[in-house]
Amino acid sequence: MEVCLDLCDHNALPSMVARDSVHVLPREMLGVATFSVAVFLLRFLPLWLVDRILVVLAWLFLGDLGKLGITRPSRGPLELKNTKGRTPVLDIGALARIRSGDIEVVPGIRRLFRGGAELVDGRHVAADAVILATGYHSNVPQWLKGTDFFTEDGYPRVPFPHGWKGDSGLYSVGFTRRGLSGVSSDAIKVAQDIAMAWNHQTATR
């Protein structure tokens, strides 16, 4: 959601695939950080009850997200964080852009093709770029075929700091196992490479 919001802020028209159910919580509740509220409540109440309170408060502050195509998991946000490592998404403005139509929530993708994607409902959407959020465990080998850029465990074959670029416009960000510093290093190089390619393309027109 944050990626789509950033794209909107730079005049792009992003579409977001909500593949799985996810908890979306407000960043703050009456001026207090949501996680601070959760930590405070956990001092006095069991986790399951705090989860229910958070879900109710999220509904009051954010409304029915099901109408936007975003479904909530059956298990609570704190329970999922503790058992599955799935952190709730904090809304920092993306929901407002979804409601305004600046961000379109679409169903799953059936296949990608040059210039866009075919959705599971049969619609085609145009796309200049596709950003795949592959999760905390790399599942790249399951869907990326025809290249030996990644190893069998789903990480770039070329070690850091050179494993950020493959062939045919393929980039990888965040596979360094070096936390945010590694992500930052990859992202800067990718942005510079895209800018260089764009400048070259526009200069030759």
PDB file of C-alpha atoms in Angstrom, residues 1-204:
ATOM      1  CA  MET A   1       0.000   0.000   0.000  1.00  0.00           C
ATOM      2  CA  GLU A   2       2.828   2.391   0.847  1.00  0.00           C
ATOM      3  CA  VAL A   3       4.427   1.789  -2.555  1.00  0.00           C
ATOM      4  CA  CYS A   4       1.157   2.677  -4.290  1.00  0.00           C
ATOM      5  CA  LEU A   5       0.848   5.799  -2.158  1.00  0.00           C
ATOM      6  CA  ASP A   6       4.368   6.900  -3.103  1.00  0.00           C
ATOM      7  CA  LEU A   7       3.548   6.307  -6.765  1.00  0.00           C
ATOM      8  CA  CYS A   8       0.388   8.413  -6.459  1.00  0.00           C
ATOM      9  CA  ASP A   9       2.395  11.218  -4.888  1.00  0.00           C
ATOM     10  CA  HIS A  10       4.537  11.203  -8.043  1.00  0.00           C
ATOM     11  CA  ASN A  11       1.565  11.340 -10.452  1.00  0.00           C
ATOM     12  CA  ALA A  12       1.432   7.639 -11.312  1.00  0.00           C
ATOM     13  CA  LEU A  13      -1.805   5.632 -11.583  1.00  0.00           C
ATOM     14  CA  PRO A  14      -1.101   2.395  -9.673  1.00  0.00           C
ATOM     15  CA  SER A  15      -3.220  -0.719  -9.327  1.00  0.00           C
ATOM     16  CA  MET A  16      -2.806  -2.920  -6.261  1.00  0.00           C
ATOM     17  CA  VAL A  17      -3.452  -6.648  -6.069  1.00  0.00           C
ATOM     18  CA  ALA A  18      -4.816  -7.737  -2.680  1.00  0.00           C
ATOM     19  CA  ARG A  19      -3.891 -11.425  -2.917  1.00  0.00           C
ATOM     20  CA  ASP A  20      -4.314 -12.277   0.753  1.00  0.00           C
ATOM     21  CA  SER A  21      -6.318 -10.967   3.666  1.00  0.00           C
ATOM     22  CA  VAL A  22      -4.479  -8.343   5.690  1.00  0.00           C
ATOM     23  CA  HIS A  23      -5.019  -6.269   8.807  1.00  0.00           C
ATOM     24  CA  VAL A  24      -4.910  -2.538   8.135  1.00  0.00           C
ATOM     25  CA  LEU A  25      -4.748  -0.355  11.230  1.00  0.00           C
ATOM     26  CA  PRO A  26      -4.714   3.430  11.597  1.00  0.00           C
ATOM     27  CA  ARG A  27      -1.253   4.816  12.275  1.00  0.00           C
ATOM     28  CA  GLU A  28      -2.622   6.747  15.235  1.00  0.00           C
ATOM     29  CA  MET A  29      -5.711   6.649  17.409  1.00  0.00           C
ATOM     30  CA  LEU A  30      -6.650  10.057  18.804  1.00  0.00           C
ATOM     31  CA  GLY A  31      -3.064  11.236  18.512  1.00  0.00           C
ATOM     32  CA  VAL A  32      -1.496   8.124  20.066  1.00  0.00           C
ATOM     33  CA  ALA A  33       0.464   5.601  17.983  1.00  0.00           C
ATOM     34  CA  THR A  34      -1.606   2.455  17.446  1.00  0.00           C
ATOM     35  CA  PHE A  35       1.163   0.129  18.594  1.00  0.00           C
ATOM     36  CA  SER A  36       1.594   2.213  21.751  1.00  0.00           C
ATOM     37  CA  VAL A  37      -2.109   1.703  22.412  1.00  0.00           C
ATOM     38  CA  ALA A  38      -1.686  -2.049  21.882  1.00  0.00           C
ATOM     39  CA  VAL A  39       1.329  -2.265  24.216  1.00  0.00           C
ATOM     40  CA  PHE A  40      -0.551  -0.332  26.891  1.00  0.00           C
ATOM     41  CA  LEU A  41      -3.625  -2.566  26.650  1.00  0.00           C
ATOM     42  CA  LEU A  42      -1.497  -5.727  26.820  1.00  0.00           C
ATOM     43  CA  ARG A  43      -0.385  -4.701  30.304  1.00  0.00           C
ATOM     44  CA  PHE A  44      -3.922  -5.288  31.560  1.00  0.00           C
ATOM     45  CA  LEU A  45      -5.733  -7.502  29.040  1.00  0.00           C
ATOM     46  CA  PRO A  46      -5.101 -10.847  27.308  1.00  0.00           C
ATOM     47  CA  LEU A  47      -3.828 -10.771  23.746  1.00  0.00           C
ATOM     48  CA  TRP A  48      -7.044 -12.129  22.212  1.00  0.00           C
ATOM     49  CA  LEU A  49      -9.055  -9.325  23.793  1.00  0.00           C
ATOM     50  CA  VAL A  50      -6.597  -6.644  22.678  1.00  0.00           C
ATOM     51  CA  ASP A  51      -6.845  -8.064  19.159  1.00  0.00           C
ATOM     52  CA  ARG A  52     -10.616  -7.706  19.214  1.00  0.00           C
ATOM     53  CA  ILE A  53     -10.355  -4.150  20.500  1.00  0.00           C
ATOM     54  CA  LEU A  54      -7.879  -3.240  17.759  1.00  0.00           C
ATOM     55  CA  VAL A  55     -10.122  -4.696  15.055  1.00  0.00           C
ATOM     56  CA  VAL A  56     -13.150  -2.777  16.355  1.00  0.00           C
ATOM     57  CA  LEU A  57     -11.168   0.460  16.601  1.00  0.00           C
ATOM     58  CA  ALA A  58      -9.792  -0.077  13.096  1.00  0.00           C
ATOM     59  CA  TRP A  59     -13.342  -0.498  11.798  1.00  0.00           C
ATOM     60  CA  LEU A  60     -14.430   2.702  13.569  1.00  0.00           C
ATOM     61  CA  PHE A  61     -11.475   4.744  12.299  1.00  0.00           C
ATOM     62  CA  LEU A  62     -11.071   3.259   8.819  1.00  0.00           C
ATOM     63  CA  GLY A  63     -14.509   1.904   7.953  1.00  0.00           C
ATOM     64  CA  ASP A  64     -15.435  -1.312   6.150  1.00  0.00           C
ATOM     65  CA  LEU A  65     -12.386  -2.172   4.045  1.00  0.00           C
ATOM     66  CA  GLY A  66     -14.215  -5.077   2.428  1.00  0.00           C
ATOM     67  CA  LYS A  67     -15.983  -2.515   0.227  1.00  0.00           C
ATOM     68  CA  LEU A  68     -12.539  -1.504  -1.060  1.00  0.00           C
ATOM     69  CA  GLY A  69     -11.529  -5.074  -1.879  1.00  0.00           C
ATOM     70  CA  ILE A  70      -9.394  -5.531   1.241  1.00  0.00           C
ATOM     71  CA  THR A  71     -10.386  -8.384   3.559  1.00  0.00           C
ATOM     72  CA  ARG A  72      -9.292  -8.929   7.144  1.00  0.00           C
ATOM     73  CA  PRO A  73      -7.889 -12.270   8.383  1.00  0.00           C
ATOM     74  CA  SER A  74      -9.949 -14.296  10.827  1.00  0.00           C
ATOM     75  CA  ARG A  75      -7.078 -14.222  13.323  1.00  0.00           C
ATOM     76  CA  GLY A  76      -6.176 -11.023  15.129  1.00  0.00           C
ATOM     77  CA  PRO A  77      -3.314  -8.698  14.155  1.00  0.00           C
ATOM     78  CA  LEU A  78      -1.200  -9.363  17.246  1.00  0.00           C
ATOM     79  CA  GLU A  79      -1.781 -13.121  17.085  1.00  0.00           C
ATOM     80  CA  LEU A  80      -0.642 -13.184  13.453  1.00  0.00           C
ATOM     81  CA  LYS A  81       2.394 -11.090  14.327  1.00  0.00           C
ATOM     82  CA  ASN A  82       3.374 -13.464  17.133  1.00  0.00           C
ATOM     83  CA  THR A  83       2.688 -16.740  15.317  1.00  0.00           C
ATOM     84  CA  LYS A  84       3.327 -15.989  11.629  1.00  0.00           C
ATOM     85  CA  GLY A  85       5.483 -12.873  11.680  1.00  0.00           C
ATOM     86  CA  ARG A  86       2.845 -11.000   9.642  1.00  0.00           C
ATOM     87  CA  THR A  87       2.930  -7.354  10.643  1.00  0.00           C
ATOM     88  CA  PRO A  88      -0.278  -5.314  10.266  1.00  0.00           C
ATOM     89  CA  VAL A  89      -0.233  -2.533   7.680  1.00  0.00           C
ATOM     90  CA  LEU A  90      -0.445   0.962   9.114  1.00  0.00           C
ATOM     91  CA  ASP A  91      -2.492   3.308   6.954  1.00  0.00           C
ATOM     92  CA  ILE A  92      -0.600   6.523   6.217  1.00  0.00           C
ATOM     93  CA  GLY A  93      -2.962   7.812   3.556  1.00  0.00           C
ATOM     94  CA  ALA A  94      -3.322   4.989   1.048  1.00  0.00           C
ATOM     95  CA  LEU A  95      -6.933   4.215   1.962  1.00  0.00           C
ATOM     96  CA  ALA A  96      -7.993   7.762   1.130  1.00  0.00           C
ATOM     97  CA  ARG A  97      -6.357   7.428  -2.290  1.00  0.00           C
ATOM     98  CA  ILE A  98      -8.127   4.091  -2.833  1.00  0.00           C
ATOM     99  CA  ARG A  99     -11.469   5.677  -1.974  1.00  0.00           C
ATOM    100  CA  SER A 100     -10.774   8.582  -4.325  1.00  0.00           C
ATOM    101  CA  GLY A 101      -9.921   6.184  -7.163  1.00  0.00           C
ATOM    102  CA  ASP A 102      -6.260   7.201  -7.412  1.00  0.00           C
ATOM    103  CA  ILE A 103      -5.309   3.641  -6.416  1.00  0.00           C
ATOM    104  CA  GLU A 104      -7.316   0.774  -7.910  1.00  0.00           C
ATOM    105  CA  VAL A 105      -7.582  -2.483  -5.968  1.00  0.00           C
ATOM    106  CA  VAL A 106      -7.800  -5.391  -8.417  1.00  0.00           C
ATOM    107  CA  PRO A 107      -8.157  -9.183  -7.998  1.00  0.00           C
ATOM    108  CA  GLY A 108      -5.317 -11.624  -8.597  1.00  0.00           C
ATOM    109  CA  ILE A 109      -3.225 -11.771 -11.752  1.00  0.00           C
ATOM    110  CA  ARG A 110      -3.689 -14.705 -14.122  1.00  0.00           C
ATOM    111  CA  ARG A 111      -0.741 -13.878 -16.340  1.00  0.00           C
ATOM    112  CA  LEU A 112       1.584 -11.075 -17.353  1.00  0.00           C
ATOM    113  CA  PHE A 113       2.105  -9.991 -20.933  1.00  0.00           C
ATOM    114  CA  ARG A 114       4.045  -7.253 -22.653  1.00  0.00           C
ATOM    115  CA  GLY A 115       2.507  -3.965 -21.587  1.00  0.00           C
ATOM    116  CA  GLY A 116       0.213  -5.214 -18.867  1.00  0.00           C
ATOM    117  CA  ALA A 117      -1.535  -8.057 -17.071  1.00  0.00           C
ATOM    118  CA  GLU A 118      -4.609 -10.241 -17.351  1.00  0.00           C
ATOM    119  CA  LEU A 119      -6.588 -10.454 -14.114  1.00  0.00           C
ATOM    120  CA  VAL A 120      -8.368 -13.530 -12.802  1.00  0.00           C
ATOM    121  CA  ASP A 121     -11.701 -11.933 -13.691  1.00  0.00           C
ATOM    122  CA  GLY A 122     -10.646 -11.674 -17.341  1.00  0.00           C
ATOM    123  CA  ARG A 123      -9.947  -7.949 -17.420  1.00  0.00           C
ATOM    124  CA  HIS A 124      -6.741  -6.579 -18.901  1.00  0.00           C
ATOM    125  CA  VAL A 125      -4.883  -3.717 -17.243  1.00  0.00           C
ATOM    126  CA  ALA A 126      -2.084  -1.726 -18.845  1.00  0.00           C
ATOM    127  CA  ALA A 127       1.145  -1.425 -16.866  1.00  0.00           C
ATOM    128  CA  ASP A 128       4.471   0.278 -17.501  1.00  0.00           C
ATOM    129  CA  ALA A 129       6.034  -1.613 -14.579  1.00  0.00           C
ATOM    130  CA  VAL A 130       5.110  -4.499 -12.285  1.00  0.00           C
ATOM    131  CA  ILE A 131       6.310  -4.549  -8.674  1.00  0.00           C
ATOM    132  CA  LEU A 132       6.119  -7.966  -7.014  1.00  0.00           C
ATOM    133  CA  ALA A 133       6.115  -8.054  -3.210  1.00  0.00           C
ATOM    134  CA  THR A 134       7.393 -11.590  -2.717  1.00  0.00           C
ATOM    135  CA  GLY A 135       7.314 -11.700   1.097  1.00  0.00           C
ATOM    136  CA  TYR A 136       9.941 -12.474   3.716  1.00  0.00           C
ATOM    137  CA  HIS A 137      10.878 -15.803   2.147  1.00  0.00           C
ATOM    138  CA  SER A 138      11.907 -15.725  -1.486  1.00  0.00           C
ATOM    139  CA  ASN A 139       9.570 -17.692  -3.748  1.00  0.00           C
ATOM    140  CA  VAL A 140      11.114 -16.331  -6.947  1.00  0.00           C
ATOM    141  CA  PRO A 141      11.971 -19.773  -8.432  1.00  0.00           C
ATOM    142  CA  GLN A 142       8.258 -20.669  -8.329  1.00  0.00           C
ATOM    143  CA  TRP A 143       7.272 -18.008 -10.841  1.00  0.00           C
ATOM    144  CA  LEU A 144      10.398 -16.659 -12.576  1.00  0.00           C
ATOM    145  CA  LYS A 145      11.456 -19.012 -15.347  1.00  0.00           C
ATOM    146  CA  GLY A 146      13.991 -18.849 -18.153  1.00  0.00           C
ATOM    147  CA  THR A 147      16.807 -17.162 -16.242  1.00  0.00           C
ATOM    148  CA  ASP A 148      19.651 -18.296 -14.010  1.00  0.00           C
ATOM    149  CA  PHE A 149      19.884 -14.918 -12.280  1.00  0.00           C
ATOM    150  CA  PHE A 150      18.499 -16.448  -9.058  1.00  0.00           C
ATOM    151  CA  THR A 151      19.728 -19.547  -7.255  1.00  0.00           C
ATOM    152  CA  GLU A 152      17.431 -22.404  -6.250  1.00  0.00           C
ATOM    153  CA  ASP A 153      16.870 -20.806  -2.839  1.00  0.00           C
ATOM    154  CA  GLY A 154      15.568 -17.656  -4.524  1.00  0.00           C
ATOM    155  CA  TYR A 155      18.445 -15.226  -4.079  1.00  0.00           C
ATOM    156  CA  PRO A 156      20.632 -13.519  -6.712  1.00  0.00           C
ATOM    157  CA  ARG A 157      23.497 -15.711  -7.866  1.00  0.00           C
ATOM    158  CA  VAL A 158      25.836 -12.709  -7.956  1.00  0.00           C
ATOM    159  CA  PRO A 159      26.652 -11.659  -4.369  1.00  0.00           C
ATOM    160  CA  PHE A 160      26.086  -8.239  -2.823  1.00  0.00           C
ATOM    161  CA  PRO A 161      26.619  -5.481  -3.860  1.00  0.00           C
ATOM    162  CA  HIS A 162      26.270  -6.510  -7.522  1.00  0.00           C
ATOM    163  CA  GLY A 163      23.167  -8.722  -7.459  1.00  0.00           C
ATOM    164  CA  TRP A 164      20.622  -6.001  -8.133  1.00  0.00           C
ATOM    165  CA  LYS A 165      20.358  -6.175 -11.931  1.00  0.00           C
ATOM    166  CA  GLY A 166      19.571  -9.003 -14.329  1.00  0.00           C
ATOM    167  CA  ASP A 167      18.704  -9.131 -18.020  1.00  0.00           C
ATOM    168  CA  SER A 168      15.674  -7.742 -19.897  1.00  0.00           C
ATOM    169  CA  GLY A 169      14.769  -5.096 -17.324  1.00  0.00           C
ATOM    170  CA  LEU A 170      14.907  -7.441 -14.323  1.00  0.00           C
ATOM    171  CA  TYR A 171      15.878  -5.799 -11.024  1.00  0.00           C
ATOM    172  CA  SER A 172      16.036  -7.239  -7.514  1.00  0.00           C
ATOM    173  CA  VAL A 173      15.768  -5.173  -4.339  1.00  0.00           C
ATOM    174  CA  GLY A 174      15.947  -6.463  -0.786  1.00  0.00           C
ATOM    175  CA  PHE A 175      17.554  -9.856  -1.401  1.00  0.00           C
ATOM    176  CA  THR A 176      20.814  -8.856   0.299  1.00  0.00           C
ATOM    177  CA  ARG A 177      19.997 -10.177   3.804  1.00  0.00           C
ATOM    178  CA  ARG A 178      21.468  -6.929   5.076  1.00  0.00           C
ATOM    179  CA  GLY A 179      18.326  -5.263   6.352  1.00  0.00           C
ATOM    180  CA  LEU A 180      17.300  -1.755   5.393  1.00  0.00           C
ATOM    181  CA  SER A 181      20.857  -0.717   4.521  1.00  0.00           C
ATOM    182  CA  GLY A 182      20.996  -3.424   1.844  1.00  0.00           C
ATOM    183  CA  VAL A 183      17.545  -2.486   0.555  1.00  0.00           C
ATOM    184  CA  SER A 184      18.628   1.155   0.355  1.00  0.00           C
ATOM    185  CA  SER A 185      21.794   0.268  -1.543  1.00  0.00           C
ATOM    186  CA  ASP A 186      19.870  -1.808  -4.095  1.00  0.00           C
ATOM    187  CA  ALA A 187      17.089   0.761  -4.480  1.00  0.00           C
ATOM    188  CA  ILE A 188      19.493   3.628  -5.162  1.00  0.00           C
ATOM    189  CA  LYS A 189      21.321   1.657  -7.853  1.00  0.00           C
ATOM    190  CA  VAL A 190      18.067   0.555  -9.495  1.00  0.00           C
ATOM    191  CA  ALA A 191      16.725   4.127  -9.506  1.00  0.00           C
ATOM    192  CA  GLN A 192      19.955   5.434 -11.015  1.00  0.00           C
ATOM    193  CA  ASP A 193      19.942   2.736 -13.692  1.00  0.00           C
ATOM    194  CA  ILE A 194      16.315   3.424 -14.635  1.00  0.00           C
ATOM    195  CA  ALA A 195      17.029   7.172 -14.785  1.00  0.00           C
ATOM    196  CA  MET A 196      20.041   6.547 -17.016  1.00  0.00           C
ATOM    197  CA  ALA A 197      18.003   4.328 -19.353  1.00  0.00           C
ATOM    198  CA  TRP A 198      15.178   6.866 -19.468  1.00  0.00           C
ATOM    199  CA  ASN A 199      17.522   9.759 -20.197  1.00  0.00           C
ATOM    200  CA  HIS A 200      19.168   7.760 -22.968  1.00  0.00           C
ATOM    201  CA  GLN A 201      15.798   6.802 -24.452  1.00  0.00           C
ATOM    202  CA  THR A 202      14.444  10.356 -24.430  1.00  0.00           C
ATOM    203  CA  ALA A 203      17.695  11.782 -25.808  1.00  0.00           C
ATOM    204  CA  THR A 204      17.540   9.524 -28.865  1.00  0.00           C
TER     205      THR A 204
END
